[in-house]
mmCIF file of C-alpha atoms and ligand atoms in Angstrom:
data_model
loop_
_atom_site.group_PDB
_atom_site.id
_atom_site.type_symbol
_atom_site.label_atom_id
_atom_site.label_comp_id
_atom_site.label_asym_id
_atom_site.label_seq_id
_atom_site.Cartn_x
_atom_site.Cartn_y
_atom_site.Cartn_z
ATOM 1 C CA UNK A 1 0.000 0.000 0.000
ATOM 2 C CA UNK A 2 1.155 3.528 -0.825
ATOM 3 C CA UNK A 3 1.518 5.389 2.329
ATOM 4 C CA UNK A 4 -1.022 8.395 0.713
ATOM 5 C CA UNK A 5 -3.477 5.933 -0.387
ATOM 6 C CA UNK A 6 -7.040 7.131 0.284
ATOM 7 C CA UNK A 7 -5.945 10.888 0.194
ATOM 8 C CA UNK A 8 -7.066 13.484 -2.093
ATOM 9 C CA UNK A 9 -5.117 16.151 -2.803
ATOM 10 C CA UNK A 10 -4.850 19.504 -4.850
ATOM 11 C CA UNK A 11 -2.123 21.506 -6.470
ATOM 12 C CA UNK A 12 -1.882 24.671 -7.284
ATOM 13 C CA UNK A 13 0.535 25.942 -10.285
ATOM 14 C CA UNK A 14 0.593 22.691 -11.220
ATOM 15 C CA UNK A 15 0.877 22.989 -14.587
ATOM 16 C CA UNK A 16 4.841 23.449 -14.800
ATOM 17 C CA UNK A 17 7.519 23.309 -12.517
ATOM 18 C CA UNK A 18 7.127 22.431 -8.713
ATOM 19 C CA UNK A 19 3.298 22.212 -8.794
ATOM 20 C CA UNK A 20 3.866 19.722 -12.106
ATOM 21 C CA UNK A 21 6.489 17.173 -10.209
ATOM 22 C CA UNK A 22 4.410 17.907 -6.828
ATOM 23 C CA UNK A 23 1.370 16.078 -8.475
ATOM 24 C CA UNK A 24 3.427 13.535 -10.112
ATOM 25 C CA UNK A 25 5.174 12.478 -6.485
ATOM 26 C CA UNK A 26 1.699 12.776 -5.066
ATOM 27 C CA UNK A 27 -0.047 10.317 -7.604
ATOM 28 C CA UNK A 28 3.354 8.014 -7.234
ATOM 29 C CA UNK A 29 2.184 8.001 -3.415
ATOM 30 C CA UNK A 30 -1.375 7.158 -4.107
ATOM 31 C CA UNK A 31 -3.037 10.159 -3.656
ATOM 32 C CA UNK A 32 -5.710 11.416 -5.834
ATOM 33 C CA UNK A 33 -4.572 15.113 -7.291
ATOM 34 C CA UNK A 34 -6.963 17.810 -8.857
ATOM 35 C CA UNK A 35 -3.919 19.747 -10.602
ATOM 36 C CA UNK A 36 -5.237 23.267 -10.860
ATOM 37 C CA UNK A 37 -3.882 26.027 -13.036
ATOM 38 C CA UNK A 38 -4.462 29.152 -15.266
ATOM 39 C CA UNK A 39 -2.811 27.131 -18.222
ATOM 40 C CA UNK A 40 -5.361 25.077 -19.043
ATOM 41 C CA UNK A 41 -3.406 23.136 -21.825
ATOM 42 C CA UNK A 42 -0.252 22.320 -18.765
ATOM 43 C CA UNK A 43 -3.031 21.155 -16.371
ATOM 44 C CA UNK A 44 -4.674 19.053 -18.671
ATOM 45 C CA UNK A 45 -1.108 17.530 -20.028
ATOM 46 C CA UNK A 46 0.243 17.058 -16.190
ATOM 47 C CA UNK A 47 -3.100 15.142 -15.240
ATOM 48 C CA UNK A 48 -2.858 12.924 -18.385
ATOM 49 C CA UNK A 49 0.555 12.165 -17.999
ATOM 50 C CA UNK A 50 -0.553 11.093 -14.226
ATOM 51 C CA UNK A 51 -3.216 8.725 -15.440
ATOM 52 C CA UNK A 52 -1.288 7.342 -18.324
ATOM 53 C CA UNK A 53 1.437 6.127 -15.190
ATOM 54 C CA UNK A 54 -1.791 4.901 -13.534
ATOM 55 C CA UNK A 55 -2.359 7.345 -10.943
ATOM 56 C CA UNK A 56 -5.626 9.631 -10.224
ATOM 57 C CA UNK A 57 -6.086 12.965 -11.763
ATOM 58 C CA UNK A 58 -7.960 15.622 -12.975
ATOM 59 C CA UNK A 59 -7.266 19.098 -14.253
ATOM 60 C CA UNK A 60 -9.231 22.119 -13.114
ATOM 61 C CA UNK A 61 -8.800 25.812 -15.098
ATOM 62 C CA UNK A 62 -8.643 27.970 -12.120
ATOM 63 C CA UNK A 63 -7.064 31.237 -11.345
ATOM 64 C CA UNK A 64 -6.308 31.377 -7.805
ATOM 65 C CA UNK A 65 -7.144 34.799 -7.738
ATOM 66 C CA UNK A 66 -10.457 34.777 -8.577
ATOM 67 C CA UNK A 67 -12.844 33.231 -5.265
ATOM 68 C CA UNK A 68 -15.546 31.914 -7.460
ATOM 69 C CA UNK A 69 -12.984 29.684 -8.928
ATOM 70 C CA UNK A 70 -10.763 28.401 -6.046
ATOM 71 C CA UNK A 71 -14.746 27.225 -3.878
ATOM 72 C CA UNK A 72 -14.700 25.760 -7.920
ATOM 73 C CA UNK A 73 -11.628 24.003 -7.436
ATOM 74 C CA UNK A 74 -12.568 22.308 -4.085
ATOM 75 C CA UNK A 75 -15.827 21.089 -5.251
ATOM 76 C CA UNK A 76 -13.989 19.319 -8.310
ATOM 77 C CA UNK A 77 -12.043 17.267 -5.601
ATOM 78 C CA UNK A 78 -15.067 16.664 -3.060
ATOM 79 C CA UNK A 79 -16.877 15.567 -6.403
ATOM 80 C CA UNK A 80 -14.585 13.971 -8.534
ATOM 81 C CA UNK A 81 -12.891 11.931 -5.285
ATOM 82 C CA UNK A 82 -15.226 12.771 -2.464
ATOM 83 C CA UNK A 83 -12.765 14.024 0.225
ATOM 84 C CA UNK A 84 -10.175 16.691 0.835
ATOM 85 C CA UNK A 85 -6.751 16.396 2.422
ATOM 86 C CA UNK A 86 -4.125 18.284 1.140
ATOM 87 C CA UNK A 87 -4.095 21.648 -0.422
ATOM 88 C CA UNK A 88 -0.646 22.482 -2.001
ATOM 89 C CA UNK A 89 -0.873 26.600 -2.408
ATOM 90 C CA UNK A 90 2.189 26.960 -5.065
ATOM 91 C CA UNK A 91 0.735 29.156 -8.053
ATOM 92 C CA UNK A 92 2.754 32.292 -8.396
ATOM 93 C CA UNK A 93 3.134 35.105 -10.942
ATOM 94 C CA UNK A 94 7.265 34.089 -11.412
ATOM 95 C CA UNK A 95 7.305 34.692 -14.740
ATOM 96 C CA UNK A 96 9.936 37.300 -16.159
ATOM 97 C CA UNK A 97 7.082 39.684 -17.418
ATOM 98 C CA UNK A 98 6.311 39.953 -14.195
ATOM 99 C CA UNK A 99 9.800 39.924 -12.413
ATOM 100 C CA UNK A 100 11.561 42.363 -14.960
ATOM 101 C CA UNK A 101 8.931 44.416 -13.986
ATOM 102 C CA UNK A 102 8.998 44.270 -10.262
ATOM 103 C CA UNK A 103 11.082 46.975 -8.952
ATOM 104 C CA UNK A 104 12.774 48.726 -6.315
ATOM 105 C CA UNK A 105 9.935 49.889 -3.716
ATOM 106 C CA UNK A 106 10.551 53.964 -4.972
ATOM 107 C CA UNK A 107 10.107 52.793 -8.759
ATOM 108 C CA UNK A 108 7.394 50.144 -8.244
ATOM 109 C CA UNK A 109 4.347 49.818 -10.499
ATOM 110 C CA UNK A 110 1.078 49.959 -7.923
ATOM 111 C CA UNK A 111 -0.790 47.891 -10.839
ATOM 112 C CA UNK A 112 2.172 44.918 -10.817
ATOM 113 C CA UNK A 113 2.026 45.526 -6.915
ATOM 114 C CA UNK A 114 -1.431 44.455 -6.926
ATOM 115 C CA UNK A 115 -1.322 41.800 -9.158
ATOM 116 C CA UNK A 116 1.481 39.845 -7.539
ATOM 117 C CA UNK A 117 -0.204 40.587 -4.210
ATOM 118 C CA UNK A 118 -3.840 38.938 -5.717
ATOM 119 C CA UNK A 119 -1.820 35.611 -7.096
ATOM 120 C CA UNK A 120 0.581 35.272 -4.702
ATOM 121 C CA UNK A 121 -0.861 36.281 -1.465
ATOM 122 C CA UNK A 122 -4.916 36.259 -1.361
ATOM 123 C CA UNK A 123 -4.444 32.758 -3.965
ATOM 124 C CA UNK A 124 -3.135 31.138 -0.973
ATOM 125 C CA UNK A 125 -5.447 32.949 1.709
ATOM 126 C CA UNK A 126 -8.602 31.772 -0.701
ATOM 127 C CA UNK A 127 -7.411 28.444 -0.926
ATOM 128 C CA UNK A 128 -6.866 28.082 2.865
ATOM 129 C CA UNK A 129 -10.672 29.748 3.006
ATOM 130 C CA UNK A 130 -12.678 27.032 0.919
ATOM 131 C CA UNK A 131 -10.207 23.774 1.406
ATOM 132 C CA UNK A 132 -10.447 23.969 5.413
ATOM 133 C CA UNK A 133 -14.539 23.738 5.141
ATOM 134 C CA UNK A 134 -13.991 20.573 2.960
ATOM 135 C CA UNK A 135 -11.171 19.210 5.091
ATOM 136 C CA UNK A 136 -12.812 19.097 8.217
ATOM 137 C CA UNK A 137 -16.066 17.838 6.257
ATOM 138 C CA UNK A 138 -14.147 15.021 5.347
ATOM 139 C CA UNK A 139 -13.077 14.123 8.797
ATOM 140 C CA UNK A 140 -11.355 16.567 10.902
ATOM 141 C CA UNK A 141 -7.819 16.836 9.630
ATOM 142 C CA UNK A 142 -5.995 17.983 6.629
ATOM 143 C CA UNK A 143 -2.816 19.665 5.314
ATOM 144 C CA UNK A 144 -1.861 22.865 3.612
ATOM 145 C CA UNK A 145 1.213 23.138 2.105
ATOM 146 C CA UNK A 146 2.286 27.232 1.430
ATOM 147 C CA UNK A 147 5.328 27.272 -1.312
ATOM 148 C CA UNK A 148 7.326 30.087 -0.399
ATOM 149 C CA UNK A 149 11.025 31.310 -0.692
ATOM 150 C CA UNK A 150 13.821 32.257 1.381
ATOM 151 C CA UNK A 151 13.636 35.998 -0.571
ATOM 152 C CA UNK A 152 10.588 35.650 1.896
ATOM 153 C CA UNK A 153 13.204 35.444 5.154
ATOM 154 C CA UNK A 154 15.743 37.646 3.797
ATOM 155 C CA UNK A 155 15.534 41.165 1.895
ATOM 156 C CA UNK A 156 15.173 41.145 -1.840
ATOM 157 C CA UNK A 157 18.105 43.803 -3.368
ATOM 158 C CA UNK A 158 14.709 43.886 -6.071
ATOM 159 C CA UNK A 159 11.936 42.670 -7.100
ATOM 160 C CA UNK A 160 9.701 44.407 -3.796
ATOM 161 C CA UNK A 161 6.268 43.016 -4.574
ATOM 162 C CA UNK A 162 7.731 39.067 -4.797
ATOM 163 C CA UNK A 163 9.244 39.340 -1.677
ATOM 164 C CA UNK A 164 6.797 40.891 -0.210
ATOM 165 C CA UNK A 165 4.663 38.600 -0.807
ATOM 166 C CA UNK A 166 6.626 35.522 -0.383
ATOM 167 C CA UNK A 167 7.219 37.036 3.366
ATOM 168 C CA UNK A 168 3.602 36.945 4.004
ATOM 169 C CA UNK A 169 2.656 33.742 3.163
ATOM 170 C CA UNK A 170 5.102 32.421 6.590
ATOM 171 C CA UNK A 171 2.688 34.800 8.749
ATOM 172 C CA UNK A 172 -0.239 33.356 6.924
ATOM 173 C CA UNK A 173 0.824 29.912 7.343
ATOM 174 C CA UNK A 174 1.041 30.802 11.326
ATOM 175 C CA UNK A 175 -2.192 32.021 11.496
ATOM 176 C CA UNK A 176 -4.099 29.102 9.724
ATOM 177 C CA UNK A 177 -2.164 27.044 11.903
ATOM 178 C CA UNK A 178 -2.886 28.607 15.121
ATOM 179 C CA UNK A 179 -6.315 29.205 13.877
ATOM 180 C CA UNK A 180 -7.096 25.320 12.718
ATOM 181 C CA UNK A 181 -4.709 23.231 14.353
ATOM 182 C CA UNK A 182 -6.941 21.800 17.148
ATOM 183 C CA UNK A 183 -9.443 20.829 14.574
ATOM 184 C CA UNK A 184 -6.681 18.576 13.108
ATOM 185 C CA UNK A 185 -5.646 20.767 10.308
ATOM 186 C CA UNK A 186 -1.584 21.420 10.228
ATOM 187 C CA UNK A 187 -0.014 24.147 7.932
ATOM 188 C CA UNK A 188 3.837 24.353 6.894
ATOM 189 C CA UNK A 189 5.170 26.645 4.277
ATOM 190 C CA UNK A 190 8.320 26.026 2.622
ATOM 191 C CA UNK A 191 11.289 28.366 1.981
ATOM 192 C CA UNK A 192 12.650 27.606 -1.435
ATOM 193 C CA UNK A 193 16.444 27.876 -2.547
ATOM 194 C CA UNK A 194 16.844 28.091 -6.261
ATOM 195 C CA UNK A 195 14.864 25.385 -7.992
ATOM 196 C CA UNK A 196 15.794 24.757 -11.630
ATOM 197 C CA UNK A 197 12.212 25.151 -13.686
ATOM 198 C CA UNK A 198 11.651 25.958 -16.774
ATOM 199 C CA UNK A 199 10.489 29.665 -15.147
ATOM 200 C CA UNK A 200 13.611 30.152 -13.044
ATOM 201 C CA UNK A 201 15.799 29.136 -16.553
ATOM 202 C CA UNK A 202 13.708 31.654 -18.420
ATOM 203 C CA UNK A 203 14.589 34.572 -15.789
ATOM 204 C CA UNK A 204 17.858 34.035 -15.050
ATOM 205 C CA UNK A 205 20.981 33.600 -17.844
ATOM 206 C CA UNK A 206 23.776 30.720 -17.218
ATOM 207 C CA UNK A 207 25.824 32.626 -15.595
ATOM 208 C CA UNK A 208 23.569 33.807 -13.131
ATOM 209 C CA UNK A 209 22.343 30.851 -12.211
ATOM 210 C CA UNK A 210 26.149 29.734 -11.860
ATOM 211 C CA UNK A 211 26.627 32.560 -9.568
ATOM 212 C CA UNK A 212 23.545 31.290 -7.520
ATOM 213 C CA UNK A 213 25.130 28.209 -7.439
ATOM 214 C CA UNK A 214 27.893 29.372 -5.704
ATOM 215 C CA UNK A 215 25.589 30.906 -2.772
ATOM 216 C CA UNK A 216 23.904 27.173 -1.977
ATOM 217 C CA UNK A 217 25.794 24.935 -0.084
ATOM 218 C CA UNK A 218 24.813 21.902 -2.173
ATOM 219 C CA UNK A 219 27.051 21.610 -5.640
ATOM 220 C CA UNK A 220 23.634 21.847 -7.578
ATOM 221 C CA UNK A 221 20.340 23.988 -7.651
ATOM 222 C CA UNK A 222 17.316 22.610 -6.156
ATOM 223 C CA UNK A 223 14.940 20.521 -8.624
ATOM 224 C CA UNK A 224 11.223 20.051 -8.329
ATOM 225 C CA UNK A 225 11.176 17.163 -7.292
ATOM 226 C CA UNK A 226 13.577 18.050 -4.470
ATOM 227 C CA UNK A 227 9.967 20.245 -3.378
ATOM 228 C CA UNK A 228 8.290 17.724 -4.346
ATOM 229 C CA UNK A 229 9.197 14.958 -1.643
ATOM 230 C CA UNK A 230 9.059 17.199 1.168
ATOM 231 C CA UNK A 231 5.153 17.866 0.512
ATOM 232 C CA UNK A 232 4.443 14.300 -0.184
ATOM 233 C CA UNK A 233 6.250 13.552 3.706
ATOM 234 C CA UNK A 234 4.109 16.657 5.022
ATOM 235 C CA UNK A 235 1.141 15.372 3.586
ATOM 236 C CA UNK A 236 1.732 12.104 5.306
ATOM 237 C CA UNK A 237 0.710 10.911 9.068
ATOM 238 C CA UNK A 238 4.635 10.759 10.025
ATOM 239 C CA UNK A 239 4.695 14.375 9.399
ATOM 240 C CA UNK A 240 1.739 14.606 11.935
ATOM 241 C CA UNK A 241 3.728 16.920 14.589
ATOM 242 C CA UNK A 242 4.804 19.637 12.020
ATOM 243 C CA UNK A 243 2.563 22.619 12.006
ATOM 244 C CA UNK A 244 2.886 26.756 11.885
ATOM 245 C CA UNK A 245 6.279 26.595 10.929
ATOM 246 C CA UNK A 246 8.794 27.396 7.597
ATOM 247 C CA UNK A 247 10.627 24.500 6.633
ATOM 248 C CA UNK A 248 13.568 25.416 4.008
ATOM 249 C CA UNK A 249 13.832 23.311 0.629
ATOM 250 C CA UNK A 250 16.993 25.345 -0.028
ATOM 251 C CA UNK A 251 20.321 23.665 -0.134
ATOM 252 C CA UNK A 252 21.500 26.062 2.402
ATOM 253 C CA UNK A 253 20.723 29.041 0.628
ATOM 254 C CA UNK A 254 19.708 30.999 4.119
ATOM 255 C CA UNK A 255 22.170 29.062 6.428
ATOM 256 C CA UNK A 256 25.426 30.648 5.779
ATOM 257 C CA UNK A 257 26.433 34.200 5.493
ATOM 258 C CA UNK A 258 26.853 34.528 1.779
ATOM 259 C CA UNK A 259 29.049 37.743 1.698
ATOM 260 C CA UNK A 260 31.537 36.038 3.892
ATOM 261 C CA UNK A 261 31.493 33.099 2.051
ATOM 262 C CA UNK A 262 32.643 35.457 -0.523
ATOM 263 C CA UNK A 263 35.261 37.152 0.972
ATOM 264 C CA UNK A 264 36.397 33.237 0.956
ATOM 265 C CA UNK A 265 36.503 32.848 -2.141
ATOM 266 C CA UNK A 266 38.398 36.271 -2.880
ATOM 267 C CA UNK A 267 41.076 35.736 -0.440
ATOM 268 C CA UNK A 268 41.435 32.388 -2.151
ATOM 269 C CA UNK A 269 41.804 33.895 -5.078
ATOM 270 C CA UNK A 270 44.087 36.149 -3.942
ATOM 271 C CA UNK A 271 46.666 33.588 -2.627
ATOM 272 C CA UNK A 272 46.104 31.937 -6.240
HETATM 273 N N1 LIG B 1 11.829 28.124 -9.062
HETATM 274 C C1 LIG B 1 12.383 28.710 -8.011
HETATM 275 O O1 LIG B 1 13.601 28.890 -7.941
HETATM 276 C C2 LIG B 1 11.539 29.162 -6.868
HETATM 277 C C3 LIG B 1 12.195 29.704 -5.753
HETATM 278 C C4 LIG B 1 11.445 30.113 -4.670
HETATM 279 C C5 LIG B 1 10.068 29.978 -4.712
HETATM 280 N N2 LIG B 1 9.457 29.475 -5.816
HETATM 281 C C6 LIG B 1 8.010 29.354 -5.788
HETATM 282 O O2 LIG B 1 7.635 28.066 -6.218
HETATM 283 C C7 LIG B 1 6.328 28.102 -6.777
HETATM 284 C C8 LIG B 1 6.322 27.418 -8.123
HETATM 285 O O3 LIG B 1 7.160 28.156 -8.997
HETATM 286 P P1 LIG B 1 7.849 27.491 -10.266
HETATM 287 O O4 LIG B 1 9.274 27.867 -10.211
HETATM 288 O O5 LIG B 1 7.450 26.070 -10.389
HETATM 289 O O6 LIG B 1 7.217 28.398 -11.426
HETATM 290 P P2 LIG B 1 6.233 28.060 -12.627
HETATM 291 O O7 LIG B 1 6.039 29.348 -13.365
HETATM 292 O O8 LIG B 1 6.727 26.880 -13.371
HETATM 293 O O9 LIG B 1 4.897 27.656 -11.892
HETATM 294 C C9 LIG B 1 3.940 28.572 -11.532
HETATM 295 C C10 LIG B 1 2.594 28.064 -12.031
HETATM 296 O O10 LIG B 1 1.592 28.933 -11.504
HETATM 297 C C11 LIG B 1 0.615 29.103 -12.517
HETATM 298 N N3 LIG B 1 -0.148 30.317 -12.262
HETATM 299 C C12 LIG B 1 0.263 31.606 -12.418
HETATM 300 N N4 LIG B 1 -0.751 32.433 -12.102
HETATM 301 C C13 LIG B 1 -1.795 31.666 -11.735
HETATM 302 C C14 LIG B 1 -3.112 31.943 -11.288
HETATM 303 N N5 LIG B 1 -3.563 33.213 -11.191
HETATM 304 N N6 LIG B 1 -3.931 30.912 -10.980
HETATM 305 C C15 LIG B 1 -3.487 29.633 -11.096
HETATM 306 N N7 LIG B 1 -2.272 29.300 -11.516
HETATM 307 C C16 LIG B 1 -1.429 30.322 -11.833
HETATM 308 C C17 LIG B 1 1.404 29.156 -13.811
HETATM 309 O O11 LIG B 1 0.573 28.913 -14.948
HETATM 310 C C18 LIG B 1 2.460 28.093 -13.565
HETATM 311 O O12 LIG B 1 2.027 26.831 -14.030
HETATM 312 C C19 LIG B 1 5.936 29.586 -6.803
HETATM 313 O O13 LIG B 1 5.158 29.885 -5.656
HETATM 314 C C20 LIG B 1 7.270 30.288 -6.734
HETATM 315 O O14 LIG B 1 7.164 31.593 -6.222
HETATM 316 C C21 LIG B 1 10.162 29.059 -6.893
#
């Protein structure tokens, strides 16, 4: 038996990157997965590719922004698999017409402000709203999963509305949890290092992403499925004592003091 057997599950952004491996690890476990996204076309792919390996899935067109849509998206997964256990919130506007376009806080566009803020920020608060309804429904405990990023812990040099954002979604995740937890439902968020998808590729050149390289402690860059695992153990009972907390998915990326680590690697340099 597959230790998520019996669970039903949905995904947000899960048309690409973590949200598409996230499903995939998910189905692999025996969950069912309602893999929700704008792109229609990637959700649809994602949940075929899912039942073609002979796993449980459906696609559901949703943007997380919109609240008629996410109450949309839990029905789908009360109907389609009569239960509710996990909710991964992992859409986000990361895009680079989006990020080339988020600023410095004196330069920033109130318009992008507001649109990162309604994906990134009320998605998740929405889909905590109409998942925790179905979750106890179906029995008094459930999991929600909050993707975030270390730029959320640390301050972002740019890009003001992201990190914003991302730093919410830790005090969001302690609220639900404080709110919630004695009804059974636990809720974690994760602080992402660099994780090579198809989005981070298209934002950052090769060099850049060598140079963020450098600043984990692991010799690679995170991949999905590096994200992936960790929700699949969350979503499990042996993850049953881990609530209201940040976990980081982030080969190291906030542990060390990167400027020193630097100053390293220059007096190496220096000594040839
Ligand atoms: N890749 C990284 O290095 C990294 C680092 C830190 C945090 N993150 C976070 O991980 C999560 C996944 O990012 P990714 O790298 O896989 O990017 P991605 O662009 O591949 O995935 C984001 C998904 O969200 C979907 N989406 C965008 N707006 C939406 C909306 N309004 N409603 C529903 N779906 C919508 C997109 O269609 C896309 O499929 C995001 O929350 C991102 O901020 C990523």
């Amino acid at each position: 038996m597959a230790e998520l057997d019996g669970k039903v599950a949905i995904v947000t952004g899960a048309a690409s990157g973590v949200g598409a491996a996230t499903a995939r690890v998910l189905a692999r476990e025996g969950a069912a997965v309602v893999v929700a996204d704008i792109n229609a076309g990637g959700a649809e792919a994602v949940a075929k590719r899912i039942r073609a390996a002979g796993g449980r899935a459906v696609p559901a067109v949703t943007d997380v922004a919109e609240e008629a849509q996410v109450a949309a998206m839990v029905d789908v997964a009360v109907r389609e698999f009569g239960r509710l256990d996990l909710l991964h919130n992992n859409a986000a506007l990361a895009g680079p017409e989006v990020m080339t376009r988020d600023t410095l806080i004196t330069e920033i566009d109130p318009e992008l402000w507001d649109r990162v803020m309604r994906v990134n920020l009320r998605g998740y608060a929405l889909g905590a709203k109409h998942a925790i309804p179905a979750m106890l429904e179906s029995g008094g405990s459930g999991v929600i999963v909050n993707t975030s990023s270390g730029t959320g812990l640390l301050g972002e040099p740019s890009r003001s509305a992201y990190g914003t954002s991302k730093a919410a979604i830790f005090g969001l995740t302690r609220s639900i949890a404080t709110q919630y937890g004695k009804q059974g439902i636990r809720c974690v968020a994760l602080a992402l290092g660099l994780i090579a998808t198809e989005a981070l590729k298209a934002n950052f050149a090769q060099p850049v992403q060598d140079m963020m390289t450098s600043h984990h402690l692991t010799p690679r860059l995170g991949e999905p499925e590096d994200v992936a695992e960790v929700v699949s153990f969350l979503a499990s009972d042996r993850a049953a004592f881990i609530t209201g907390c940040a976990i980081p998915v982030d080969g190291g990326f906030t542990a060390h003091t990167a400027s020193y680590a630097d100053e390293l690697r220059l007096l190496e340099a220096a000594e040839g």
